[in-house]
Amino acid sequence: MERSANPFCTRFFEPGKIPYHFPNGVSLEQLLGRLPKSISHTINAERFAIVGPHGSGKSTLLAQLHDCYPHPQSNPEQPPSLIVLHATTSKMQAVQACARSLLAHRVCWIDGYEQLPAWGRWMLGCIMNRKRSVVIVTSHKQPRGFSILWETIVDTEIEQAVLEHLLQRFQKNSIQSLVNSVAWKESRAKHQSNLRESLFDMFDWWRDHGGRESTSPID
């Protein structure tokens, strides 16, 4: 992180930039252990979902699981095994991208499964069954036919962990100054489970308060 950079720039907390914070007793390795280790021995398609509200860490967790999963060596010309669906992606393009990934990989990761149309989910389900695929998705609600792998939530412990990560190069009292600020309290009351939107809001707060001694970078 650049010394003078605003720690609430989007690039610092986009999915995968901040490690997902698990409660005590749970780890990324434990979640990975719930996924099939040997794809060649799967008899039926296996479907898992990370569910939770907007801005609660679903995409971050999916990206971390994807990066740590033991992927077989693949042809670099193949479609990626992780498909990130955006609201601006057309429904047809989204379905086509997921279909290409499913056909190319036995394990497919889809971020934003709920953005697919019903006919697209049905078509992809047929491919999953035929290929006996292992599919891990993010969704706001549990999709039909999927087992819940993890449910993301936002509480004060997670808020603290995220802020500590973003402000790790600054004085410790900068976190408390932010948490005690009217801007943070109003933003959390407004966005509640959506921590990402509150982090967006704090860009302006840091711009206006980050130059003070209490929030100066550590030498």
PDB file of C-alpha atoms in Angstrom:
ATOM      1  CA  MET A   1       0.000   0.000   0.000  1.00  0.00           C
ATOM      2  CA  GLU A   2       1.397   3.394  -0.908  1.00  0.00           C
ATOM      3  CA  ARG A   3       2.228   5.593   2.073  1.00  0.00           C
ATOM      4  CA  SER A   4      -0.107   8.389   1.018  1.00  0.00           C
ATOM      5  CA  ALA A   5      -2.897   6.210  -0.399  1.00  0.00           C
ATOM      6  CA  ASN A   6      -6.395   6.287   1.015  1.00  0.00           C
ATOM      7  CA  PRO A   7      -6.819   2.807   2.582  1.00  0.00           C
ATOM      8  CA  PHE A   8     -10.476   2.821   1.542  1.00  0.00           C
ATOM      9  CA  CYS A   9      -9.697   2.887  -2.169  1.00  0.00           C
ATOM     10  CA  THR A  10     -11.650   0.078  -3.805  1.00  0.00           C
ATOM     11  CA  ARG A  11      -8.501  -1.712  -4.922  1.00  0.00           C
ATOM     12  CA  PHE A  12      -7.595  -2.415  -1.282  1.00  0.00           C
ATOM     13  CA  PHE A  13     -10.776  -4.324  -0.424  1.00  0.00           C
ATOM     14  CA  GLU A  14     -11.989  -5.773  -3.716  1.00  0.00           C
ATOM     15  CA  PRO A  15     -12.706  -9.542  -3.544  1.00  0.00           C
ATOM     16  CA  GLY A  16      -9.608 -11.503  -2.605  1.00  0.00           C
ATOM     17  CA  LYS A  17      -7.628  -8.536  -1.258  1.00  0.00           C
ATOM     18  CA  ILE A  18      -8.623  -9.054   2.387  1.00  0.00           C
ATOM     19  CA  PRO A  19      -8.490 -12.596   3.833  1.00  0.00           C
ATOM     20  CA  TYR A  20     -11.909 -13.852   4.838  1.00  0.00           C
ATOM     21  CA  HIS A  21     -12.230 -13.749   8.622  1.00  0.00           C
ATOM     22  CA  PHE A  22     -13.540 -16.979  10.171  1.00  0.00           C
ATOM     23  CA  PRO A  23     -14.858 -17.314  13.727  1.00  0.00           C
ATOM     24  CA  ASN A  24     -12.655 -19.163  16.212  1.00  0.00           C
ATOM     25  CA  GLY A  25     -12.421 -22.880  15.502  1.00  0.00           C
ATOM     26  CA  VAL A  26     -13.086 -22.609  11.757  1.00  0.00           C
ATOM     27  CA  SER A  27     -10.494 -22.362   9.007  1.00  0.00           C
ATOM     28  CA  LEU A  28     -10.210 -22.248   5.236  1.00  0.00           C
ATOM     29  CA  GLU A  29      -8.657 -25.715   5.347  1.00  0.00           C
ATOM     30  CA  GLN A  30     -11.762 -27.103   7.035  1.00  0.00           C
ATOM     31  CA  LEU A  31     -13.975 -25.732   4.287  1.00  0.00           C
ATOM     32  CA  LEU A  32     -11.666 -27.160   1.648  1.00  0.00           C
ATOM     33  CA  GLY A  33     -11.962 -30.498   3.431  1.00  0.00           C
ATOM     34  CA  ARG A  34     -15.704 -30.520   2.771  1.00  0.00           C
ATOM     35  CA  LEU A  35     -15.096 -30.467  -0.985  1.00  0.00           C
ATOM     36  CA  PRO A  36     -14.321 -33.681  -2.892  1.00  0.00           C
ATOM     37  CA  LYS A  37     -10.588 -34.353  -3.015  1.00  0.00           C
ATOM     38  CA  SER A  38     -10.691 -36.842  -5.876  1.00  0.00           C
ATOM     39  CA  ILE A  39     -12.858 -35.634  -8.749  1.00  0.00           C
ATOM     40  CA  SER A  40     -12.249 -38.822 -10.719  1.00  0.00           C
ATOM     41  CA  HIS A  41     -14.245 -40.800  -8.153  1.00  0.00           C
ATOM     42  CA  THR A  42     -17.323 -38.574  -7.968  1.00  0.00           C
ATOM     43  CA  ILE A  43     -20.397 -40.555  -8.950  1.00  0.00           C
ATOM     44  CA  ASN A  44     -22.854 -37.674  -9.230  1.00  0.00           C
ATOM     45  CA  ALA A  45     -22.614 -33.934  -9.638  1.00  0.00           C
ATOM     46  CA  GLU A  46     -21.861 -32.221  -6.333  1.00  0.00           C
ATOM     47  CA  ARG A  47     -23.050 -28.645  -5.778  1.00  0.00           C
ATOM     48  CA  PHE A  48     -22.057 -26.301  -2.990  1.00  0.00           C
ATOM     49  CA  ALA A  49     -23.096 -22.730  -2.248  1.00  0.00           C
ATOM     50  CA  ILE A  50     -21.638 -19.884  -0.219  1.00  0.00           C
ATOM     51  CA  VAL A  51     -24.681 -17.845   0.752  1.00  0.00           C
ATOM     52  CA  GLY A  52     -25.108 -14.460   2.390  1.00  0.00           C
ATOM     53  CA  PRO A  53     -26.204 -10.862   1.834  1.00  0.00           C
ATOM     54  CA  HIS A  54     -24.508  -8.269  -0.364  1.00  0.00           C
ATOM     55  CA  GLY A  55     -21.083  -7.159   0.810  1.00  0.00           C
ATOM     56  CA  SER A  56     -20.637  -9.905   3.424  1.00  0.00           C
ATOM     57  CA  GLY A  57     -17.551 -11.580   1.927  1.00  0.00           C
ATOM     58  CA  LYS A  58     -18.976 -14.274  -0.371  1.00  0.00           C
ATOM     59  CA  SER A  59     -16.785 -13.347  -3.354  1.00  0.00           C
ATOM     60  CA  THR A  60     -13.699 -13.038  -1.152  1.00  0.00           C
ATOM     61  CA  LEU A  61     -14.232 -16.482   0.340  1.00  0.00           C
ATOM     62  CA  LEU A  62     -14.914 -18.081  -3.051  1.00  0.00           C
ATOM     63  CA  ALA A  63     -11.727 -16.554  -4.485  1.00  0.00           C
ATOM     64  CA  GLN A  64      -9.655 -17.854  -1.562  1.00  0.00           C
ATOM     65  CA  LEU A  65     -11.109 -21.358  -1.838  1.00  0.00           C
ATOM     66  CA  HIS A  66     -10.481 -21.351  -5.581  1.00  0.00           C
ATOM     67  CA  ASP A  67      -6.858 -20.278  -5.151  1.00  0.00           C
ATOM     68  CA  CYS A  68      -6.158 -22.933  -2.495  1.00  0.00           C
ATOM     69  CA  TYR A  69      -7.973 -25.828  -4.164  1.00  0.00           C
ATOM     70  CA  PRO A  70      -5.667 -28.381  -5.858  1.00  0.00           C
ATOM     71  CA  HIS A  71      -6.460 -27.702  -9.509  1.00  0.00           C
ATOM     72  CA  PRO A  72      -5.203 -30.185 -12.111  1.00  0.00           C
ATOM     73  CA  GLN A  73      -2.910 -28.765 -14.754  1.00  0.00           C
ATOM     74  CA  SER A  74      -5.040 -27.386 -17.575  1.00  0.00           C
ATOM     75  CA  ASN A  75      -4.616 -26.043 -21.050  1.00  0.00           C
ATOM     76  CA  PRO A  76      -4.003 -22.261 -20.858  1.00  0.00           C
ATOM     77  CA  GLU A  77      -6.388 -21.848 -23.794  1.00  0.00           C
ATOM     78  CA  GLN A  78      -9.269 -23.314 -21.784  1.00  0.00           C
ATOM     79  CA  PRO A  79     -11.868 -21.004 -20.229  1.00  0.00           C
ATOM     80  CA  PRO A  80     -11.106 -20.093 -16.600  1.00  0.00           C
ATOM     81  CA  SER A  81     -12.519 -22.351 -13.879  1.00  0.00           C
ATOM     82  CA  LEU A  82     -13.661 -19.286 -11.881  1.00  0.00           C
ATOM     83  CA  ILE A  83     -16.444 -17.297 -13.525  1.00  0.00           C
ATOM     84  CA  VAL A  84     -17.321 -13.911 -12.034  1.00  0.00           C
ATOM     85  CA  LEU A  85     -20.735 -12.712 -13.134  1.00  0.00           C
ATOM     86  CA  HIS A  86     -21.470  -8.991 -13.083  1.00  0.00           C
ATOM     87  CA  ALA A  87     -24.790  -7.194 -13.240  1.00  0.00           C
ATOM     88  CA  THR A  88     -23.723  -5.670 -16.562  1.00  0.00           C
ATOM     89  CA  THR A  89     -23.116  -9.094 -18.142  1.00  0.00           C
ATOM     90  CA  SER A  90     -25.897 -10.128 -20.506  1.00  0.00           C
ATOM     91  CA  LYS A  91     -27.838 -13.229 -19.446  1.00  0.00           C
ATOM     92  CA  MET A  92     -26.866 -15.068 -22.613  1.00  0.00           C
ATOM     93  CA  GLN A  93     -23.171 -14.235 -22.202  1.00  0.00           C
ATOM     94  CA  ALA A  94     -23.273 -15.280 -18.552  1.00  0.00           C
ATOM     95  CA  VAL A  95     -24.796 -18.668 -19.348  1.00  0.00           C
ATOM     96  CA  GLN A  96     -22.388 -19.234 -22.225  1.00  0.00           C
ATOM     97  CA  ALA A  97     -19.370 -18.408 -20.045  1.00  0.00           C
ATOM     98  CA  CYS A  98     -20.499 -20.824 -17.336  1.00  0.00           C
ATOM     99  CA  ALA A  99     -21.261 -23.546 -19.879  1.00  0.00           C
ATOM    100  CA  ARG A 100     -17.797 -23.239 -21.450  1.00  0.00           C
ATOM    101  CA  SER A 101     -16.179 -23.475 -18.032  1.00  0.00           C
ATOM    102  CA  LEU A 102     -18.250 -26.498 -17.012  1.00  0.00           C
ATOM    103  CA  LEU A 103     -17.407 -28.303 -20.249  1.00  0.00           C
ATOM    104  CA  ALA A 104     -13.691 -27.563 -19.823  1.00  0.00           C
ATOM    105  CA  HIS A 105     -13.334 -28.335 -16.098  1.00  0.00           C
ATOM    106  CA  ARG A 106     -14.612 -30.970 -13.701  1.00  0.00           C
ATOM    107  CA  VAL A 107     -14.597 -28.328 -10.964  1.00  0.00           C
ATOM    108  CA  CYS A 108     -16.252 -24.983 -11.691  1.00  0.00           C
ATOM    109  CA  TRP A 109     -16.598 -21.889  -9.521  1.00  0.00           C
ATOM    110  CA  ILE A 110     -19.359 -19.357 -10.226  1.00  0.00           C
ATOM    111  CA  ASP A 111     -19.501 -16.025  -8.409  1.00  0.00           C
ATOM    112  CA  GLY A 112     -23.026 -14.591  -8.632  1.00  0.00           C
ATOM    113  CA  TYR A 113     -25.057 -17.698  -9.480  1.00  0.00           C
ATOM    114  CA  GLU A 114     -28.365 -15.934  -8.788  1.00  0.00           C
ATOM    115  CA  GLN A 115     -27.741 -13.640 -11.772  1.00  0.00           C
ATOM    116  CA  LEU A 116     -28.312 -16.539 -14.154  1.00  0.00           C
ATOM    117  CA  PRO A 117     -31.828 -16.862 -15.619  1.00  0.00           C
ATOM    118  CA  ALA A 118     -33.931 -19.898 -14.710  1.00  0.00           C
ATOM    119  CA  TRP A 119     -33.502 -21.436 -18.160  1.00  0.00           C
ATOM    120  CA  GLY A 120     -29.735 -20.971 -17.877  1.00  0.00           C
ATOM    121  CA  ARG A 121     -29.574 -22.658 -14.465  1.00  0.00           C
ATOM    122  CA  TRP A 122     -31.587 -25.568 -15.876  1.00  0.00           C
ATOM    123  CA  MET A 123     -29.246 -25.918 -18.859  1.00  0.00           C
ATOM    124  CA  LEU A 124     -26.148 -25.732 -16.671  1.00  0.00           C
ATOM    125  CA  GLY A 125     -27.675 -28.314 -14.342  1.00  0.00           C
ATOM    126  CA  CYS A 126     -27.901 -30.727 -17.261  1.00  0.00           C
ATOM    127  CA  ILE A 127     -24.219 -30.165 -18.044  1.00  0.00           C
ATOM    128  CA  MET A 128     -23.284 -30.604 -14.364  1.00  0.00           C
ATOM    129  CA  ASN A 129     -25.083 -33.945 -14.241  1.00  0.00           C
ATOM    130  CA  ARG A 130     -23.596 -35.168 -17.510  1.00  0.00           C
ATOM    131  CA  LYS A 131     -20.066 -34.147 -16.569  1.00  0.00           C
ATOM    132  CA  ARG A 132     -20.493 -35.186 -12.901  1.00  0.00           C
ATOM    133  CA  SER A 133     -19.074 -31.789 -12.051  1.00  0.00           C
ATOM    134  CA  VAL A 134     -18.220 -30.303  -8.692  1.00  0.00           C
ATOM    135  CA  VAL A 135     -19.651 -26.775  -8.671  1.00  0.00           C
ATOM    136  CA  ILE A 136     -19.120 -24.127  -5.998  1.00  0.00           C
ATOM    137  CA  VAL A 137     -21.123 -20.905  -6.277  1.00  0.00           C
ATOM    138  CA  THR A 138     -21.990 -17.743  -4.386  1.00  0.00           C
ATOM    139  CA  SER A 139     -25.621 -16.768  -4.018  1.00  0.00           C
ATOM    140  CA  HIS A 140     -27.797 -14.625  -1.775  1.00  0.00           C
ATOM    141  CA  LYS A 141     -30.041 -17.601  -1.037  1.00  0.00           C
ATOM    142  CA  GLN A 142     -29.502 -21.345  -1.149  1.00  0.00           C
ATOM    143  CA  PRO A 143     -30.024 -22.456  -4.770  1.00  0.00           C
ATOM    144  CA  ARG A 144     -32.188 -25.478  -5.362  1.00  0.00           C
ATOM    145  CA  GLY A 145     -30.137 -28.668  -5.358  1.00  0.00           C
ATOM    146  CA  PHE A 146     -27.120 -27.072  -3.645  1.00  0.00           C
ATOM    147  CA  SER A 147     -25.698 -27.808  -0.214  1.00  0.00           C
ATOM    148  CA  ILE A 148     -24.647 -24.814   1.867  1.00  0.00           C
ATOM    149  CA  LEU A 149     -20.868 -24.804   2.216  1.00  0.00           C
ATOM    150  CA  TRP A 150     -20.758 -21.600   4.294  1.00  0.00           C
ATOM    151  CA  GLU A 151     -23.047 -18.733   5.244  1.00  0.00           C
ATOM    152  CA  THR A 152     -21.374 -15.332   5.434  1.00  0.00           C
ATOM    153  CA  ILE A 153     -22.366 -12.813   8.089  1.00  0.00           C
ATOM    154  CA  VAL A 154     -21.087  -9.449   9.245  1.00  0.00           C
ATOM    155  CA  ASP A 155     -20.656  -8.784  12.962  1.00  0.00           C
ATOM    156  CA  THR A 156     -18.470  -6.481  15.060  1.00  0.00           C
ATOM    157  CA  GLU A 157     -15.630  -9.030  15.119  1.00  0.00           C
ATOM    158  CA  ILE A 158     -15.526  -9.150  11.331  1.00  0.00           C
ATOM    159  CA  GLU A 159     -15.758  -5.358  11.090  1.00  0.00           C
ATOM    160  CA  GLN A 160     -12.773  -5.053  13.431  1.00  0.00           C
ATOM    161  CA  ALA A 161     -10.724  -7.620  11.517  1.00  0.00           C
ATOM    162  CA  VAL A 162     -11.371  -5.885   8.180  1.00  0.00           C
ATOM    163  CA  LEU A 163     -10.498  -2.448   9.562  1.00  0.00           C
ATOM    164  CA  GLU A 164      -7.333  -3.782  11.192  1.00  0.00           C
ATOM    165  CA  HIS A 165      -6.261  -5.196   7.852  1.00  0.00           C
ATOM    166  CA  LEU A 166      -6.958  -1.993   5.937  1.00  0.00           C
ATOM    167  CA  LEU A 167      -5.355   0.264   8.564  1.00  0.00           C
ATOM    168  CA  GLN A 168      -2.450  -1.983   9.550  1.00  0.00           C
ATOM    169  CA  ARG A 169       0.094   0.612   8.423  1.00  0.00           C
ATOM    170  CA  PHE A 170      -1.432   3.375  10.460  1.00  0.00           C
ATOM    171  CA  GLN A 171      -1.515   4.190  14.167  1.00  0.00           C
ATOM    172  CA  LYS A 172      -3.707   1.794  16.144  1.00  0.00           C
ATOM    173  CA  ASN A 173      -5.955   4.561  17.453  1.00  0.00           C
ATOM    174  CA  SER A 174      -6.986   5.357  13.867  1.00  0.00           C
ATOM    175  CA  ILE A 175      -9.310   2.339  13.955  1.00  0.00           C
ATOM    176  CA  GLN A 176     -11.009   3.511  17.125  1.00  0.00           C
ATOM    177  CA  SER A 177     -11.288   7.037  15.745  1.00  0.00           C
ATOM    178  CA  LEU A 178     -13.072   5.683  12.702  1.00  0.00           C
ATOM    179  CA  VAL A 179     -15.359   3.342  14.651  1.00  0.00           C
ATOM    180  CA  ASN A 180     -16.325   6.182  16.995  1.00  0.00           C
ATOM    181  CA  SER A 181     -17.013   8.585  14.146  1.00  0.00           C
ATOM    182  CA  VAL A 182     -20.565   9.638  13.333  1.00  0.00           C
ATOM    183  CA  ALA A 183     -19.948   8.746   9.692  1.00  0.00           C
ATOM    184  CA  TRP A 184     -19.131   5.106  10.513  1.00  0.00           C
ATOM    185  CA  LYS A 185     -22.062   4.677  12.900  1.00  0.00           C
ATOM    186  CA  GLU A 186     -24.490   6.168  10.391  1.00  0.00           C
ATOM    187  CA  SER A 187     -23.085   4.056   7.562  1.00  0.00           C
ATOM    188  CA  ARG A 188     -23.302   0.816   9.553  1.00  0.00           C
ATOM    189  CA  ALA A 189     -26.865   1.617  10.616  1.00  0.00           C
ATOM    190  CA  LYS A 190     -27.744   2.257   6.981  1.00  0.00           C
ATOM    191  CA  HIS A 191     -25.978  -0.690   5.340  1.00  0.00           C
ATOM    192  CA  GLN A 192     -26.089  -3.241   8.217  1.00  0.00           C
ATOM    193  CA  SER A 193     -24.999  -6.591   6.693  1.00  0.00           C
ATOM    194  CA  ASN A 194     -23.345  -4.912   3.708  1.00  0.00           C
ATOM    195  CA  LEU A 195     -19.896  -4.070   5.050  1.00  0.00           C
ATOM    196  CA  ARG A 196     -18.535  -3.310   1.584  1.00  0.00           C
ATOM    197  CA  GLU A 197     -20.831  -0.292   1.183  1.00  0.00           C
ATOM    198  CA  SER A 198     -19.650   1.106   4.511  1.00  0.00           C
ATOM    199  CA  LEU A 199     -16.051   0.781   3.353  1.00  0.00           C
ATOM    200  CA  PHE A 200     -16.997   2.777   0.259  1.00  0.00           C
ATOM    201  CA  ASP A 201     -18.445   5.465   2.514  1.00  0.00           C
ATOM    202  CA  MET A 202     -15.236   5.702   4.544  1.00  0.00           C
ATOM    203  CA  PHE A 203     -13.218   6.902   1.558  1.00  0.00           C
ATOM    204  CA  ASP A 204     -14.517  10.445   2.121  1.00  0.00           C
ATOM    205  CA  TRP A 205     -14.089  10.178   5.906  1.00  0.00           C
ATOM    206  CA  TRP A 206     -10.422   9.224   5.517  1.00  0.00           C
ATOM    207  CA  ARG A 207      -9.849  11.954   2.966  1.00  0.00           C
ATOM    208  CA  ASP A 208     -11.131  14.518   5.461  1.00  0.00           C
ATOM    209  CA  HIS A 209      -9.577  13.031   8.619  1.00  0.00           C
ATOM    210  CA  GLY A 210      -6.640  10.896   7.510  1.00  0.00           C
ATOM    211  CA  GLY A 211      -4.131  13.736   7.670  1.00  0.00           C
ATOM    212  CA  ARG A 212      -4.504  14.153  11.409  1.00  0.00           C
ATOM    213  CA  GLU A 213      -1.809  12.909  13.766  1.00  0.00           C
ATOM    214  CA  SER A 214      -4.039  10.119  15.075  1.00  0.00           C
ATOM    215  CA  THR A 215      -4.256   8.577  11.629  1.00  0.00           C
ATOM    216  CA  SER A 216      -0.737   9.217  10.391  1.00  0.00           C
ATOM    217  CA  PRO A 217       1.222   6.290   8.874  1.00  0.00           C
ATOM    218  CA  ILE A 218       3.644   4.336  11.035  1.00  0.00           C
ATOM    219  CA  ASP A 219       7.273   5.076  10.142  1.00  0.00           C
TER     220      ASP A 219
END
